[in-house]
Short mmCIF file of C-alpha atoms in Angstrom, two decimals:
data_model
loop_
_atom_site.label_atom_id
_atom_site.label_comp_id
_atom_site.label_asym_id
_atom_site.label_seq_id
_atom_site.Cartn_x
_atom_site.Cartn_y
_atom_site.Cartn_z
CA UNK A 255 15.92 7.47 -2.49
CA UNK A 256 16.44 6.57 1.28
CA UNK A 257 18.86 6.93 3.81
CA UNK A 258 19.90 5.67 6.65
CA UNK A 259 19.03 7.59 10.08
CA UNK A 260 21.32 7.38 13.15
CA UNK A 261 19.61 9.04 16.51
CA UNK A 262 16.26 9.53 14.39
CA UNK A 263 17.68 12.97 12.69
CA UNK A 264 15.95 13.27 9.25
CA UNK A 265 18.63 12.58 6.46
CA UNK A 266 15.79 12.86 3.19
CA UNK A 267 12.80 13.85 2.35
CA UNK A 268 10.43 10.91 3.14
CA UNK A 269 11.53 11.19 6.70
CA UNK A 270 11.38 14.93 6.77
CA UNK A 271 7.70 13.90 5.89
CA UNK A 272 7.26 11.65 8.68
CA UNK A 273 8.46 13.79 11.54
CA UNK A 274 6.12 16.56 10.82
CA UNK A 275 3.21 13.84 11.17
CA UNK A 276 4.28 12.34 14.32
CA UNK A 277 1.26 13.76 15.71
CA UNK A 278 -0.50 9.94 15.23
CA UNK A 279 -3.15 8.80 13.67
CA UNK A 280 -6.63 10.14 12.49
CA UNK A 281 -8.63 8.93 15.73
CA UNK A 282 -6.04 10.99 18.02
CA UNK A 283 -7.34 14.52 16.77
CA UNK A 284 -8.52 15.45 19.98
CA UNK A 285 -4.97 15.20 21.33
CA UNK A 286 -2.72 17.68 20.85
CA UNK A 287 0.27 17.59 18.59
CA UNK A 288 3.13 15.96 19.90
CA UNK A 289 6.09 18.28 19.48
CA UNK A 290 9.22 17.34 17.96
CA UNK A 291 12.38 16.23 20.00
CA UNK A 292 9.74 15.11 23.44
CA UNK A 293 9.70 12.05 24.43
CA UNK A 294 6.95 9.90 26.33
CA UNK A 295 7.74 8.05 29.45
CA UNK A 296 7.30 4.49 28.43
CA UNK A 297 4.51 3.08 30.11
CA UNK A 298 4.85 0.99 33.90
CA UNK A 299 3.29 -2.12 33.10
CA UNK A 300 4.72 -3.96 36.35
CA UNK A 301 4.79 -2.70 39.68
CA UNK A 302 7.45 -3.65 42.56
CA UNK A 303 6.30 -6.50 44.66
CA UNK A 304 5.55 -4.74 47.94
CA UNK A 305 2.68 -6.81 49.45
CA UNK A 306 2.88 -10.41 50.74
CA UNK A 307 0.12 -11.53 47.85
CA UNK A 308 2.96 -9.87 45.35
CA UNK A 309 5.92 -12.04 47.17
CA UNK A 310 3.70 -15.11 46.71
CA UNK A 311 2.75 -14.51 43.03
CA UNK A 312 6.56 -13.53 42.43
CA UNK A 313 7.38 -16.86 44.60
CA UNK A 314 4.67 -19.14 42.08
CA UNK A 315 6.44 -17.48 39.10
CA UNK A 316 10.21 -18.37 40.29
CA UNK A 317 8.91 -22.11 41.06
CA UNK A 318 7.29 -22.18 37.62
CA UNK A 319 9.93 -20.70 35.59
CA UNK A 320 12.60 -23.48 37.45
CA UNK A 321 10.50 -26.27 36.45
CA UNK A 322 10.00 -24.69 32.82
CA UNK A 323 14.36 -24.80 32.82
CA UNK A 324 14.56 -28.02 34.65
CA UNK A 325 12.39 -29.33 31.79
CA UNK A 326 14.13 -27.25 29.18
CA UNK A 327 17.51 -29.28 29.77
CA UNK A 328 16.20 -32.34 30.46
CA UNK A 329 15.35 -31.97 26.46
CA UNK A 330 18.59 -30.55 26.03
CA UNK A 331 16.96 -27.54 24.28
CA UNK A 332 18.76 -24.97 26.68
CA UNK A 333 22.50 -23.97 27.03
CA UNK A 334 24.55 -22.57 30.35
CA UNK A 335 26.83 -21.77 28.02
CA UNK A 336 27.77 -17.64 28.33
CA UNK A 337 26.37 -15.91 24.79
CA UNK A 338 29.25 -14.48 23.03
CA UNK A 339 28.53 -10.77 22.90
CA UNK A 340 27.72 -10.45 26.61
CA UNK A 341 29.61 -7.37 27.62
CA UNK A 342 31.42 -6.35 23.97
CA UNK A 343 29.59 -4.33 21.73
CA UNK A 344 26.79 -6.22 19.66
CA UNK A 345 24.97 -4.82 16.63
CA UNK A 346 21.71 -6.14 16.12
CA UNK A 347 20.08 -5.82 12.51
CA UNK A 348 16.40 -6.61 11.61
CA UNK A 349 14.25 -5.96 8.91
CA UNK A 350 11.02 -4.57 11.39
CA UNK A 351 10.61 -2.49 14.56
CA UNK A 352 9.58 -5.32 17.07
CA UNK A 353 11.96 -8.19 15.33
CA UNK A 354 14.66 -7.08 17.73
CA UNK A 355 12.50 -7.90 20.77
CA UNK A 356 11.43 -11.22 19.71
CA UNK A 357 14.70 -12.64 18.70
CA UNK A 358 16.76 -11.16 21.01
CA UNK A 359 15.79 -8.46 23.40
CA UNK A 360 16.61 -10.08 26.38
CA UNK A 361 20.20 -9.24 24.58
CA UNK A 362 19.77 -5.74 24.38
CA UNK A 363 21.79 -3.75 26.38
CA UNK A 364 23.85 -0.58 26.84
CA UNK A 365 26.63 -2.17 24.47
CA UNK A 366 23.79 -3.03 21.70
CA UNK A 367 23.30 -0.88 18.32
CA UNK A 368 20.21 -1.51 16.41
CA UNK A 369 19.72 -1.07 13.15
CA UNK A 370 16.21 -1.52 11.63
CA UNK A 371 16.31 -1.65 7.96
CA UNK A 372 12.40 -0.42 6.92
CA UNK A 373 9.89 1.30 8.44
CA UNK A 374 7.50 -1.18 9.53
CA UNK A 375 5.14 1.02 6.95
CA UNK A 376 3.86 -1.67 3.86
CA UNK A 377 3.03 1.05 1.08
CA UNK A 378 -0.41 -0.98 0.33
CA UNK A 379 -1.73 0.75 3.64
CA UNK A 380 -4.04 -2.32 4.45
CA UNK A 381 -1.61 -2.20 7.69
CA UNK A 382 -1.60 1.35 8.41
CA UNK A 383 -5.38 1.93 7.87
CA UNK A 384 -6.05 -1.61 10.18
CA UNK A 385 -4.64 0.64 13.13
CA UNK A 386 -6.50 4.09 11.94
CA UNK A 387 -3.37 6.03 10.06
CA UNK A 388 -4.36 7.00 6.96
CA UNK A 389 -0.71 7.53 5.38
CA UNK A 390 2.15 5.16 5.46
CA UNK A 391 3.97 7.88 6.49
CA UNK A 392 2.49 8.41 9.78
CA UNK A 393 1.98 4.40 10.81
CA UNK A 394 6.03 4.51 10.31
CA UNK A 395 6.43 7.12 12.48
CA UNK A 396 4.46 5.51 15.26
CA UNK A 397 6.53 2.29 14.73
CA UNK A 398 9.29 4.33 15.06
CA UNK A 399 8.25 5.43 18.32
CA UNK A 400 7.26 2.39 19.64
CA UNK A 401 10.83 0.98 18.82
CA UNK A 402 11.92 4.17 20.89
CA UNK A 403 10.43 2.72 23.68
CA UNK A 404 10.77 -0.82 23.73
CA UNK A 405 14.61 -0.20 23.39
CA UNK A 406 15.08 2.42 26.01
CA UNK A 407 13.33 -0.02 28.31
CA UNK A 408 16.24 -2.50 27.19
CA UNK A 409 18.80 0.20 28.12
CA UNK A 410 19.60 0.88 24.28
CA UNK A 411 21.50 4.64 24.05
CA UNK A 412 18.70 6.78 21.60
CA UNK A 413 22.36 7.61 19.77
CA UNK A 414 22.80 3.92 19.10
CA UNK A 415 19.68 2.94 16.95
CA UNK A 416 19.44 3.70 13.21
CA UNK A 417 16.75 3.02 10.82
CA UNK A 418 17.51 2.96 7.16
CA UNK A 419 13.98 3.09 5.94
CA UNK A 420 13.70 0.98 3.46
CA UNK A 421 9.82 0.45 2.62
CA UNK A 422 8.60 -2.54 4.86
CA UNK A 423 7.78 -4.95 2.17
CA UNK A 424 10.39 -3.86 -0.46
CA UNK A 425 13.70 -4.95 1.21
CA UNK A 426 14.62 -7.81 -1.11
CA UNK A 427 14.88 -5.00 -4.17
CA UNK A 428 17.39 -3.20 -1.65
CA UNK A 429 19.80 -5.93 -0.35
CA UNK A 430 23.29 -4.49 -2.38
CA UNK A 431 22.38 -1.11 -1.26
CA UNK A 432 21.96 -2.30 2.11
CA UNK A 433 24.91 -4.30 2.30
CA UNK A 434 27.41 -1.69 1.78
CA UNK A 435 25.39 0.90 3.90
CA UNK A 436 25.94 -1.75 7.02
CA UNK A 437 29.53 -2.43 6.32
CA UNK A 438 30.26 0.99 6.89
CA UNK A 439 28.15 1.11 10.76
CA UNK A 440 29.47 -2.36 11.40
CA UNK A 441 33.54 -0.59 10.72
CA UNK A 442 32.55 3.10 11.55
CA UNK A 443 31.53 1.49 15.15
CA UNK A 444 33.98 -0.80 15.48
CA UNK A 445 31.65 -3.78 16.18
CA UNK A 446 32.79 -7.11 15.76
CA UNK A 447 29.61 -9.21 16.48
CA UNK A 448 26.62 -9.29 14.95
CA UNK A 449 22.94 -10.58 14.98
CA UNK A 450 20.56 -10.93 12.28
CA UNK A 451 17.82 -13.10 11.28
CA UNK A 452 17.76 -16.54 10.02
CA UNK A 453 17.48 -17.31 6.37
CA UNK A 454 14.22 -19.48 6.60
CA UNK A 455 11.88 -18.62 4.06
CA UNK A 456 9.43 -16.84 6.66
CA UNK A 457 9.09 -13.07 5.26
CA UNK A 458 11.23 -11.92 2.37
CA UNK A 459 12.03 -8.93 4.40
CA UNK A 460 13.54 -11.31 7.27
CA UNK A 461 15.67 -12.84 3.94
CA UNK A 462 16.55 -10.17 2.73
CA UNK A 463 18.19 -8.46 5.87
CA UNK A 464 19.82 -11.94 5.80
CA UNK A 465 21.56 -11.77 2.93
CA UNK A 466 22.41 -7.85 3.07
CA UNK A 467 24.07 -8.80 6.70
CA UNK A 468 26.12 -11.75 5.49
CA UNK A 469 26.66 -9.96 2.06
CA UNK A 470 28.35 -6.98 4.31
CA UNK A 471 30.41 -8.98 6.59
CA UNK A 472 32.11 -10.17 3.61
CA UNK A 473 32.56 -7.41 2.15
CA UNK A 474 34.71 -6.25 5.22
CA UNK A 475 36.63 -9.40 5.34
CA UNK A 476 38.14 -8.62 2.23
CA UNK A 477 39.87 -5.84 4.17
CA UNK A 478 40.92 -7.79 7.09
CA UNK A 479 37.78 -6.68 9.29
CA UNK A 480 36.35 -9.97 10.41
CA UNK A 481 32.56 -10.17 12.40
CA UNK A 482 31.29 -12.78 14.17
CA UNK A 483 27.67 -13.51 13.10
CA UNK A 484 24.81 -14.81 14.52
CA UNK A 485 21.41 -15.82 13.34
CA UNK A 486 18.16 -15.86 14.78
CA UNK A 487 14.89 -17.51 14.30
CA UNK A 488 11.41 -15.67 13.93
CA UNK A 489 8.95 -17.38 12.20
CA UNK A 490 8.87 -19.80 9.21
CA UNK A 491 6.44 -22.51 7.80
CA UNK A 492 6.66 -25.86 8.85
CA UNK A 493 4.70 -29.22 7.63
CA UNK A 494 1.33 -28.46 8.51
CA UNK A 495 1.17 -24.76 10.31
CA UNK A 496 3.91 -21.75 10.67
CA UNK A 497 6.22 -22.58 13.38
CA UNK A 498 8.02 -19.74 15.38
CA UNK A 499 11.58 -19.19 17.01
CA UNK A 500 12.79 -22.42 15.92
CA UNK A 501 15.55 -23.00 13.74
CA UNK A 502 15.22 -25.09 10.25
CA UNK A 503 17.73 -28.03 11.00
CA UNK A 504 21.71 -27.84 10.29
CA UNK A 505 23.68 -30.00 11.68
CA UNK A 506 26.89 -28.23 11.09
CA UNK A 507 25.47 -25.31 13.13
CA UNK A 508 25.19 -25.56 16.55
CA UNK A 509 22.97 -24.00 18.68
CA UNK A 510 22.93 -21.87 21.44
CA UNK A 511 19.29 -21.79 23.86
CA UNK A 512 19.20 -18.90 26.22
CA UNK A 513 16.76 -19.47 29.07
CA UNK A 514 15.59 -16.25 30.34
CA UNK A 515 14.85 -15.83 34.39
CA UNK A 516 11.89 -14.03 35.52
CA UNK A 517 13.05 -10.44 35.65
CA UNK A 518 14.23 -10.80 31.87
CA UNK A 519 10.84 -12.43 30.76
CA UNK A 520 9.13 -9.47 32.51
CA UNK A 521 11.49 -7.29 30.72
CA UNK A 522 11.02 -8.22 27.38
CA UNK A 523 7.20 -8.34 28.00
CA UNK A 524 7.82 -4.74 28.57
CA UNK A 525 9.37 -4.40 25.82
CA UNK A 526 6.57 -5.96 23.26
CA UNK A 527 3.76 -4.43 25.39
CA UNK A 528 5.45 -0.80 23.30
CA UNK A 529 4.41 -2.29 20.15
CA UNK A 530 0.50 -1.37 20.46
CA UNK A 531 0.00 -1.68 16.67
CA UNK A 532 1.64 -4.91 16.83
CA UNK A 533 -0.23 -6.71 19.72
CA UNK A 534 -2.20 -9.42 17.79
CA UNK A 535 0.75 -10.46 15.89
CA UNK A 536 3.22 -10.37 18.98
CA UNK A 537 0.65 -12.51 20.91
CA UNK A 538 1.98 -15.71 19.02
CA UNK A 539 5.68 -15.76 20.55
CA UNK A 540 6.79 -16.90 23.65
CA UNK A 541 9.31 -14.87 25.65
CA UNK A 542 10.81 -17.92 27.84
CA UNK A 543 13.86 -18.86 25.83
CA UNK A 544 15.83 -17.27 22.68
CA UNK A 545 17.69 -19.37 20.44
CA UNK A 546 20.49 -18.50 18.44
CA UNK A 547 23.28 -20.00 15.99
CA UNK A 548 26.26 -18.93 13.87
CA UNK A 549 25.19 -17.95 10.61
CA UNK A 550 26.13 -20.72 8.66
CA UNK A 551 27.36 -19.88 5.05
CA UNK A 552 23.96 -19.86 3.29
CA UNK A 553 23.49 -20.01 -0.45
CA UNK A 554 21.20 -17.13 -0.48
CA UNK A 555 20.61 -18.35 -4.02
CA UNK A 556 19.27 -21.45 -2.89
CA UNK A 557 15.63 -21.47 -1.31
CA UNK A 558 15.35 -22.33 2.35
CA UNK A 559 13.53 -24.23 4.66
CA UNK A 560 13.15 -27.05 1.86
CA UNK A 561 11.88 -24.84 -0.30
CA UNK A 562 8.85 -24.30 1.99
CA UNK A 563 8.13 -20.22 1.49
CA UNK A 564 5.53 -19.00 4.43
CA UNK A 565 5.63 -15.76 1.95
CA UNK A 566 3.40 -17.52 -0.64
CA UNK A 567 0.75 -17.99 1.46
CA UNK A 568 0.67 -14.15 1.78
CA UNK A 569 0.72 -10.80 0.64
CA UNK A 570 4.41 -9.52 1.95
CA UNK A 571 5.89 -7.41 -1.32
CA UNK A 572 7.32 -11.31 -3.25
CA UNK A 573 5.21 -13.96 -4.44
CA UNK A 574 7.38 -16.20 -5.66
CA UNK A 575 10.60 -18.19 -4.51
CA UNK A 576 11.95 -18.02 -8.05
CA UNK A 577 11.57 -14.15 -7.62
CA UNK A 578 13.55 -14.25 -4.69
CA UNK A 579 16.33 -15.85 -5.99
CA UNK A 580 16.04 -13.66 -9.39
CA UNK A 581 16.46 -10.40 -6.48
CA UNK A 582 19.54 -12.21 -4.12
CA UNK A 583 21.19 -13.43 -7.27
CA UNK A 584 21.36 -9.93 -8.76
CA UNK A 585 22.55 -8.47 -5.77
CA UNK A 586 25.37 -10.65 -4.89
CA UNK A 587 26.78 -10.58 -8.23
CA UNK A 588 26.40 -6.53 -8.07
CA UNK A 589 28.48 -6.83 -4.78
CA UNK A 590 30.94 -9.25 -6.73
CA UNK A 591 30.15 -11.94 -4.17
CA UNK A 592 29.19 -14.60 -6.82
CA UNK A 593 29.58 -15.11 -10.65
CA UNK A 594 26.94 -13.90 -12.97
CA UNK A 595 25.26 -17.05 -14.19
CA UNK A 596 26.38 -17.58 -18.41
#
């Protein structure tokens, strides 16, 4: 059984495992352990501008991002408007290390929690052993440590991320039990906003985080405790190819297009440049806008996007819309959210 971790201290067993194998992988042998409780100066991946061929490139990138937002609200795809969470508290919940940086981490700040529900760590190991780990034990760890340092680079307190742990892959079998494990961060840190992923049919562990997010802000507003939520796009299939960071259509949810300036786009290139084991997969998402709406009150019962599931073109822990809904149905009606079916 997992728990949930707050400031990476080991609260069972499987993570007991993991810390005593955050050593790395099989190819690092001829490094020496890495001892518990260090940490590793994220990488400098951009200099200060000092020279006058720096002031010109910086100059060419200013001039190029401008026209970029001059075209962005030309299309009206970009908002001045001020995001609601800027200087409150915000928690951000995802199902992955490295989903917080796409969606959002130009949003990440000093008021931010994070909560990752699994460990990035699919128990079939064709991940892990792709990047030379030979447990899934020790690829989660180095996830783990990459999220470490693509959120202190945001300025994200250690003491304010948490992973639950959930196996990547197997969050859809978890959603009641992660649903009342969030409630209680959401009221034990008196946050009142909240970001999650869109429910768009893109992986069931995306959907599933969803649904345990929505499922636990009810929960609290039976008690008076109300959060305001907000979704986010990551990927999701469209017609003829997968489409990323754009939102299935709703018309009775707005949206809200933050254009990022230069120092934030270098920032959150910063930020994905931590995910190493991630790099091809990153390498597909922009970093010049993020896009975000109020959760509308999805029918997590329902299928989204049209029915269109990117996860059954892949192997990502459900095969099936129908056992989706079989998983979210059971789950709501454990949480008393929606009538068992007669």
């Amino acid at each position: 059984m997992w728990q949930f971790l707050e400031s990476q201290q080991p609260t069972s067993n499987h993570v007991a495992v993991c810390r005593r194998n955050l050593a790395g992988p099989a190819h690092e042998t001829g490094s020496p352990p890495r001892k518990i409780g260090t940490r590793k100066a994220p990488q400098r991946l951009f200099r200060s501008s000092t020279g006058a061929a720096d002031v010109a490139i910086k100059g060419r990138s200013l001039e190029r991002d401008r026209l970029r937002l001059s075209i962005l609200r030309s299309n009206g795809a970009t908002s001045p408007a001020v995001p609601p969470w800027r200087d409150i508290p915000v928690c951000v919940i995802v199902a992955h290390p490295d989903d917080e940086t796409i969606g959002c981490g130009a949003q990440l700040t000093n008021n931010a929690t994070v909560v990752v529900a699994t460990d990035g760590a699919p128990r079939n190991l064709a991940d892990a052993k792709a990047h030379g780990y030979d447990t899934a034990c020790a690829y989660a760890a180095a996830r783990a440590r990459e999220f470490r340092s693509a959120t202190r680079i945001a300025g994200v307190d250690e003491t304010s991320l948490i992973q639950i742990g959930v196996p990547d892959q197997d969050a859809a079998r978890h959603i009641a039990d992660m649903a009342r494990m969030l409630a209680s961060v959401i009221a034990a840190k008196g946050i009142h906003c909240a970001i999650t992923h869109a429910y768009e049919g893109g992986h069931p562990d995306h959907d599933a985080v969803a649904c345990a997010v929505s499922a636990s802000c009810r929960l609290l507003a039976r008690s008076g405790y109300a959060v305001s939520l907000y979704e986010m796009p990551l990927y999701r299939q469209g017609a003829n190819r997968e489409l990323h960071q754009i939102f299935a259509s709703n018309e009775a949810a707005p949206e809200l297009a933050l254009f990022l300036d230069a120092d934030a786009q270098a920032r959150k290139r910063q930020m994905l440049a931590c995910y190493l084991t991630q790099r091809h997969t990153l390498s597909g998402f922009a970093v010049e806008t993020e896009r975000f709406r109020p959760m509308p009150r999805h029918d997590f019962t329902a299928l989204p996007n049209n029915g269109a599931l990117l996860y059954e073109r892949h192997d990502w822990g459900l095969r099936t819309g129908a056992e989706w809904q079989e998983l979210a149905g059971k789950a709501l009606i454990e949480l008393d959210l929606i009538e068992p079916q007669v």
